[in-house]
Amino acid sequence: MKYIDRGQVGEPENLRGLAAPTSVAAVDSDIYGHEDVKTALRNLQHGICCYCESYYGHTTYGDVEHYRPKAYYQQLKGDQQHRPGYYWLAHKWENLMYACEVCNRSYKQNYFPLKDPSKRFDPAVRDISEEEPLLINPYKEEHPERHLNFEGTMIKPLTDEGKASIEFYGLDREELNESRQDIYAPIKALEEAVQLTQGTSLETPTKDILKKLIKDDIDRGRYTLMIKCNFGEYL
């Protein structure tokens, strides 16, 4: 997971000046799923899932995702469905992001755990200012490394937020670890080559090649947190 700066792309025109939905039934998928919204989010994320940092376009079209779920929410796995959800935010630009279908449909679903569930919004007031979400919001958390770490390709939690995000975004699923290996292995091999050339005339040019590979991979956007956690000293 990495920070995504929403300010790099303007709010889609079809969302501007809209009145908030007054009920779940008033939520319109043609509004939040409009092609202008999808295009803006795709441009922001460069084809990368906001949660797992995989290319969602390789196998699916991806989903417009609501950080705060619109119809209902669940605090924990196996918990009952609490209604209503955050329906008045369903067309809100700040609540929208783009996720791969695995993260969104198989893991995140309608889960939205809070540190203190007693501070959940009152449906009559719809005030979320007291809420402290446990799920990391990649559009707000500028330093996800405060909550998540990597040992090789394996993701590890550092905080309660990190633990919840791994669980509810499915960030430790096996296929993700296999995909991360495709990025990790070449960098690791070059790092070992740098260590083998220490004190020789090949050390500097080998290190330069390693730094370029790391920069190129980060620029492409996949698994940037894993790269920074493992190879940050070369950035």
mmCIF file of C-alpha atoms in Angstrom:
data_model
loop_
_atom_site.group_PDB
_atom_site.id
_atom_site.type_symbol
_atom_site.label_atom_id
_atom_site.label_comp_id
_atom_site.label_asym_id
_atom_site.label_seq_id
_atom_site.Cartn_x
_atom_site.Cartn_y
_atom_site.Cartn_z
ATOM 1 C CA MET A 1 0.000 0.000 0.000
ATOM 2 C CA LYS A 2 1.189 3.484 -0.815
ATOM 3 C CA TYR A 3 -0.017 7.047 -0.424
ATOM 4 C CA ILE A 4 -2.044 8.396 -3.352
ATOM 5 C CA ASP A 5 -2.325 12.170 -3.681
ATOM 6 C CA ARG A 6 -5.909 12.882 -4.735
ATOM 7 C CA GLY A 7 -4.972 16.487 -5.453
ATOM 8 C CA GLN A 8 -3.106 15.440 -8.591
ATOM 9 C CA VAL A 9 -6.418 15.027 -10.424
ATOM 10 C CA GLY A 10 -9.428 17.311 -10.158
ATOM 11 C CA GLU A 11 -12.809 16.160 -8.969
ATOM 12 C CA PRO A 12 -14.797 14.702 -11.889
ATOM 13 C CA GLU A 13 -17.326 17.162 -13.241
ATOM 14 C CA ASN A 14 -20.268 14.780 -12.834
ATOM 15 C CA LEU A 15 -19.736 14.756 -9.040
ATOM 16 C CA ARG A 16 -19.545 18.511 -8.556
ATOM 17 C CA GLY A 17 -22.372 20.242 -6.775
ATOM 18 C CA LEU A 18 -24.392 17.088 -6.203
ATOM 19 C CA ALA A 19 -26.731 16.873 -3.255
ATOM 20 C CA ALA A 20 -25.912 13.929 -1.000
ATOM 21 C CA PRO A 21 -28.187 10.896 -1.295
ATOM 22 C CA THR A 22 -30.911 10.956 1.366
ATOM 23 C CA SER A 23 -31.126 7.163 1.682
ATOM 24 C CA VAL A 24 -29.525 3.952 0.469
ATOM 25 C CA ALA A 25 -32.211 3.712 -2.196
ATOM 26 C CA ALA A 26 -31.179 7.124 -3.549
ATOM 27 C CA VAL A 27 -27.600 6.004 -4.229
ATOM 28 C CA ASP A 28 -27.005 5.905 -7.984
ATOM 29 C CA SER A 29 -24.290 3.627 -9.352
ATOM 30 C CA ASP A 30 -24.379 5.565 -12.619
ATOM 31 C CA ILE A 31 -23.027 8.552 -10.694
ATOM 32 C CA TYR A 32 -20.126 7.029 -8.738
ATOM 33 C CA GLY A 33 -19.490 4.497 -11.522
ATOM 34 C CA HIS A 34 -19.497 7.129 -14.279
ATOM 35 C CA GLU A 35 -16.698 6.799 -16.805
ATOM 36 C CA ASP A 36 -15.335 10.219 -15.780
ATOM 37 C CA VAL A 37 -14.948 8.946 -12.200
ATOM 38 C CA LYS A 38 -13.263 5.748 -13.348
ATOM 39 C CA THR A 39 -10.913 7.657 -15.621
ATOM 40 C CA ALA A 40 -9.918 10.085 -12.862
ATOM 41 C CA LEU A 41 -9.224 7.275 -10.406
ATOM 42 C CA ARG A 42 -7.322 5.231 -12.976
ATOM 43 C CA ASN A 43 -5.182 8.260 -13.773
ATOM 44 C CA LEU A 44 -4.472 8.792 -10.090
ATOM 45 C CA GLN A 45 -3.560 5.162 -9.479
ATOM 46 C CA HIS A 46 -1.867 4.388 -12.826
ATOM 47 C CA GLY A 47 -3.611 1.037 -13.122
ATOM 48 C CA ILE A 48 -2.597 -0.037 -9.612
ATOM 49 C CA CYS A 49 -5.049 -1.313 -6.978
ATOM 50 C CA CYS A 50 -5.274 1.181 -4.133
ATOM 51 C CA TYR A 51 -4.912 -1.602 -1.564
ATOM 52 C CA CYS A 52 -2.607 -4.386 -2.781
ATOM 53 C CA GLU A 53 -0.566 -2.404 -5.379
ATOM 54 C CA SER A 54 -1.191 -4.972 -8.113
ATOM 55 C CA TYR A 55 -2.110 -4.205 -11.702
ATOM 56 C CA TYR A 56 -5.856 -4.756 -11.626
ATOM 57 C CA GLY A 57 -6.187 -4.547 -15.415
ATOM 58 C CA HIS A 58 -4.308 -7.783 -16.118
ATOM 59 C CA THR A 59 -7.331 -9.949 -15.351
ATOM 60 C CA THR A 60 -10.280 -7.656 -14.457
ATOM 61 C CA TYR A 61 -11.632 -4.166 -15.029
ATOM 62 C CA GLY A 62 -11.433 -3.312 -11.310
ATOM 63 C CA ASP A 63 -14.083 -1.640 -9.143
ATOM 64 C CA VAL A 64 -14.902 1.851 -7.993
ATOM 65 C CA GLU A 65 -14.566 1.266 -4.266
ATOM 66 C CA HIS A 66 -16.223 3.097 -1.364
ATOM 67 C CA TYR A 67 -13.830 3.435 1.562
ATOM 68 C CA ARG A 68 -16.815 3.886 3.885
ATOM 69 C CA PRO A 69 -19.400 1.352 2.648
ATOM 70 C CA LYS A 70 -22.650 2.760 1.363
ATOM 71 C CA ALA A 71 -25.394 0.196 2.127
ATOM 72 C CA TYR A 72 -24.320 -1.373 5.416
ATOM 73 C CA TYR A 73 -21.164 -2.016 7.413
ATOM 74 C CA GLN A 74 -19.651 -4.746 9.561
ATOM 75 C CA GLN A 75 -17.219 -4.189 12.401
ATOM 76 C CA LEU A 76 -15.724 -7.681 12.415
ATOM 77 C CA LYS A 77 -15.807 -10.827 10.322
ATOM 78 C CA GLY A 78 -18.930 -12.775 11.167
ATOM 79 C CA ASP A 79 -20.534 -9.636 12.567
ATOM 80 C CA GLN A 80 -24.107 -8.746 11.688
ATOM 81 C CA GLN A 81 -24.849 -6.285 8.911
ATOM 82 C CA HIS A 82 -25.477 -2.874 10.455
ATOM 83 C CA ARG A 83 -27.787 -0.625 8.454
ATOM 84 C CA PRO A 84 -27.721 1.975 7.162
ATOM 85 C CA GLY A 85 -24.212 2.404 5.860
ATOM 86 C CA TYR A 86 -22.593 5.660 4.846
ATOM 87 C CA TYR A 87 -25.025 6.226 1.995
ATOM 88 C CA TRP A 88 -24.685 10.043 2.041
ATOM 89 C CA LEU A 89 -21.014 9.623 1.093
ATOM 90 C CA ALA A 90 -21.711 7.298 -1.851
ATOM 91 C CA HIS A 91 -21.210 10.056 -4.452
ATOM 92 C CA LYS A 92 -18.496 11.876 -2.512
ATOM 93 C CA TRP A 93 -15.203 12.134 -4.395
ATOM 94 C CA GLU A 94 -13.194 11.803 -1.174
ATOM 95 C CA ASN A 95 -14.816 8.428 -0.442
ATOM 96 C CA LEU A 96 -14.065 6.876 -3.833
ATOM 97 C CA MET A 97 -11.020 4.899 -4.946
ATOM 98 C CA TYR A 98 -10.218 2.102 -7.375
ATOM 99 C CA ALA A 99 -9.532 -1.456 -6.232
ATOM 100 C CA CYS A 100 -8.942 -4.825 -7.832
ATOM 101 C CA GLU A 101 -11.929 -7.127 -7.611
ATOM 102 C CA VAL A 102 -10.138 -9.536 -5.254
ATOM 103 C CA CYS A 103 -9.390 -6.871 -2.651
ATOM 104 C CA ASN A 104 -12.825 -5.292 -2.975
ATOM 105 C CA ARG A 105 -15.183 -8.236 -3.385
ATOM 106 C CA SER A 106 -13.401 -11.072 -1.581
ATOM 107 C CA TYR A 107 -11.854 -9.166 1.321
ATOM 108 C CA LYS A 108 -12.890 -5.547 1.945
ATOM 109 C CA GLN A 109 -16.548 -6.059 1.059
ATOM 110 C CA ASN A 110 -18.541 -3.925 3.553
ATOM 111 C CA TYR A 111 -16.185 -4.185 6.510
ATOM 112 C CA PHE A 112 -15.348 -0.933 8.218
ATOM 113 C CA PRO A 113 -13.948 -1.516 11.709
ATOM 114 C CA LEU A 114 -13.370 1.375 14.106
ATOM 115 C CA LYS A 115 -10.982 1.563 17.034
ATOM 116 C CA ASP A 116 -13.941 2.440 19.243
ATOM 117 C CA PRO A 117 -17.265 1.235 17.768
ATOM 118 C CA SER A 118 -19.146 3.400 20.268
ATOM 119 C CA LYS A 119 -17.985 6.429 18.242
ATOM 120 C CA ARG A 120 -19.734 5.182 15.113
ATOM 121 C CA PHE A 121 -21.938 7.792 13.429
ATOM 122 C CA ASP A 122 -25.493 8.341 14.597
ATOM 123 C CA PRO A 123 -27.789 7.741 11.568
ATOM 124 C CA ALA A 124 -29.900 10.708 12.619
ATOM 125 C CA VAL A 125 -26.900 13.046 12.611
ATOM 126 C CA ARG A 126 -24.497 11.446 10.096
ATOM 127 C CA ASP A 127 -21.425 12.944 11.788
ATOM 128 C CA ILE A 128 -18.228 10.915 11.253
ATOM 129 C CA SER A 129 -15.835 13.376 12.910
ATOM 130 C CA GLU A 130 -15.358 11.189 16.011
ATOM 131 C CA GLU A 131 -14.700 7.985 14.085
ATOM 132 C CA GLU A 132 -11.209 6.467 14.117
ATOM 133 C CA PRO A 133 -11.048 3.922 11.293
ATOM 134 C CA LEU A 134 -8.794 0.915 11.641
ATOM 135 C CA LEU A 135 -8.446 0.477 7.893
ATOM 136 C CA ILE A 136 -5.639 2.472 6.328
ATOM 137 C CA ASN A 137 -6.926 4.934 3.739
ATOM 138 C CA PRO A 138 -4.285 5.129 0.976
ATOM 139 C CA TYR A 139 -5.626 8.536 -0.035
ATOM 140 C CA LYS A 140 -5.007 9.969 3.440
ATOM 141 C CA GLU A 141 -2.167 8.056 5.062
ATOM 142 C CA GLU A 142 1.012 9.607 3.718
ATOM 143 C CA HIS A 143 3.253 7.168 5.601
ATOM 144 C CA PRO A 144 1.830 3.632 5.461
ATOM 145 C CA GLU A 145 5.215 2.387 6.653
ATOM 146 C CA ARG A 146 4.126 3.540 10.106
ATOM 147 C CA HIS A 147 1.640 0.696 10.106
ATOM 148 C CA LEU A 148 3.056 -1.933 7.738
ATOM 149 C CA ASN A 149 6.444 -3.512 7.200
ATOM 150 C CA PHE A 150 7.854 -6.146 4.869
ATOM 151 C CA GLU A 151 10.319 -8.943 5.557
ATOM 152 C CA GLY A 152 11.137 -10.059 2.051
ATOM 153 C CA THR A 153 7.752 -10.460 0.360
ATOM 154 C CA MET A 154 5.895 -11.108 3.618
ATOM 155 C CA ILE A 155 3.860 -8.216 4.996
ATOM 156 C CA LYS A 156 3.862 -7.586 8.753
ATOM 157 C CA PRO A 157 1.701 -5.293 10.908
ATOM 158 C CA LEU A 158 3.267 -2.647 13.109
ATOM 159 C CA THR A 159 0.026 -1.237 14.536
ATOM 160 C CA ASP A 160 -3.614 -2.182 15.008
ATOM 161 C CA GLU A 161 -4.322 -0.307 11.786
ATOM 162 C CA GLY A 162 -1.747 -2.412 10.002
ATOM 163 C CA LYS A 163 -3.186 -5.636 11.383
ATOM 164 C CA ALA A 164 -6.739 -4.725 10.382
ATOM 165 C CA SER A 165 -5.667 -3.603 6.915
ATOM 166 C CA ILE A 166 -3.802 -6.847 6.254
ATOM 167 C CA GLU A 167 -6.852 -8.832 7.313
ATOM 168 C CA PHE A 168 -9.613 -6.871 5.611
ATOM 169 C CA TYR A 169 -7.722 -6.032 2.402
ATOM 170 C CA GLY A 170 -6.239 -9.532 2.141
ATOM 171 C CA LEU A 171 -2.698 -8.194 1.865
ATOM 172 C CA ASP A 172 -1.066 -11.458 2.932
ATOM 173 C CA ARG A 173 -2.774 -13.729 0.402
ATOM 174 C CA GLU A 174 -0.550 -16.309 -1.241
ATOM 175 C CA GLU A 175 -0.944 -15.109 -4.819
ATOM 176 C CA LEU A 176 0.147 -11.610 -3.768
ATOM 177 C CA ASN A 177 3.314 -12.958 -2.190
ATOM 178 C CA GLU A 178 4.053 -14.857 -5.413
ATOM 179 C CA SER A 179 3.510 -11.727 -7.507
ATOM 180 C CA ARG A 180 5.690 -9.648 -5.196
ATOM 181 C CA GLN A 181 8.461 -12.199 -5.665
ATOM 182 C CA ASP A 182 8.699 -11.207 -9.348
ATOM 183 C CA ILE A 183 9.720 -7.712 -8.242
ATOM 184 C CA TYR A 184 11.686 -8.684 -5.150
ATOM 185 C CA ALA A 185 13.907 -11.431 -6.583
ATOM 186 C CA PRO A 186 15.791 -9.390 -9.244
ATOM 187 C CA ILE A 187 16.436 -6.560 -6.790
ATOM 188 C CA LYS A 188 17.658 -8.986 -4.139
ATOM 189 C CA ALA A 189 19.963 -10.686 -6.633
ATOM 190 C CA LEU A 190 21.517 -7.346 -7.572
ATOM 191 C CA GLU A 191 21.916 -6.412 -3.920
ATOM 192 C CA GLU A 192 23.835 -9.632 -3.364
ATOM 193 C CA ALA A 193 25.980 -8.785 -6.380
ATOM 194 C CA VAL A 194 26.763 -5.394 -4.832
ATOM 195 C CA GLN A 195 27.862 -7.113 -1.635
ATOM 196 C CA LEU A 196 30.095 -9.480 -3.592
ATOM 197 C CA THR A 197 31.803 -6.575 -5.387
ATOM 198 C CA GLN A 198 32.509 -4.528 -2.259
ATOM 199 C CA GLY A 199 35.990 -3.020 -2.348
ATOM 200 C CA THR A 200 36.420 -3.659 -6.051
ATOM 201 C CA SER A 201 36.133 -1.459 -9.132
ATOM 202 C CA LEU A 202 32.779 -3.115 -9.887
ATOM 203 C CA GLU A 203 31.091 -2.026 -6.660
ATOM 204 C CA THR A 204 30.017 1.462 -7.773
ATOM 205 C CA PRO A 205 28.691 0.556 -11.249
ATOM 206 C CA THR A 206 26.862 -2.478 -9.817
ATOM 207 C CA LYS A 207 25.289 -0.320 -7.127
ATOM 208 C CA ASP A 208 24.266 2.212 -9.772
ATOM 209 C CA ILE A 209 22.476 -0.538 -11.704
ATOM 210 C CA LEU A 210 20.734 -1.626 -8.505
ATOM 211 C CA LYS A 211 19.587 1.917 -7.719
ATOM 212 C CA LYS A 212 18.237 2.359 -11.242
ATOM 213 C CA LEU A 213 16.301 -0.909 -11.045
ATOM 214 C CA ILE A 214 14.764 0.138 -7.728
ATOM 215 C CA LYS A 215 13.847 3.589 -9.060
ATOM 216 C CA ASP A 216 12.312 2.126 -12.223
ATOM 217 C CA ASP A 217 10.209 -0.343 -10.214
ATOM 218 C CA ILE A 218 8.999 2.371 -7.845
ATOM 219 C CA ASP A 219 8.113 4.594 -10.815
ATOM 220 C CA ARG A 220 6.012 1.757 -12.238
ATOM 221 C CA GLY A 221 4.112 1.730 -8.956
ATOM 222 C CA ARG A 222 3.820 -1.940 -8.033
ATOM 223 C CA TYR A 223 4.666 -3.058 -4.490
ATOM 224 C CA THR A 224 6.475 0.155 -3.656
ATOM 225 C CA LEU A 225 6.121 -0.298 0.090
ATOM 226 C CA MET A 226 7.739 -3.726 -0.109
ATOM 227 C CA ILE A 227 10.637 -2.254 -2.084
ATOM 228 C CA LYS A 228 11.147 0.644 0.313
ATOM 229 C CA CYS A 229 11.011 -1.580 3.399
ATOM 230 C CA ASN A 230 13.587 -4.026 2.033
ATOM 231 C CA PHE A 231 15.854 -1.783 -0.006
ATOM 232 C CA GLY A 232 15.318 1.724 1.359
ATOM 233 C CA GLU A 233 19.019 2.323 1.893
ATOM 234 C CA TYR A 234 19.511 2.437 -1.891
ATOM 235 C CA LEU A 235 16.880 5.100 -2.546
#
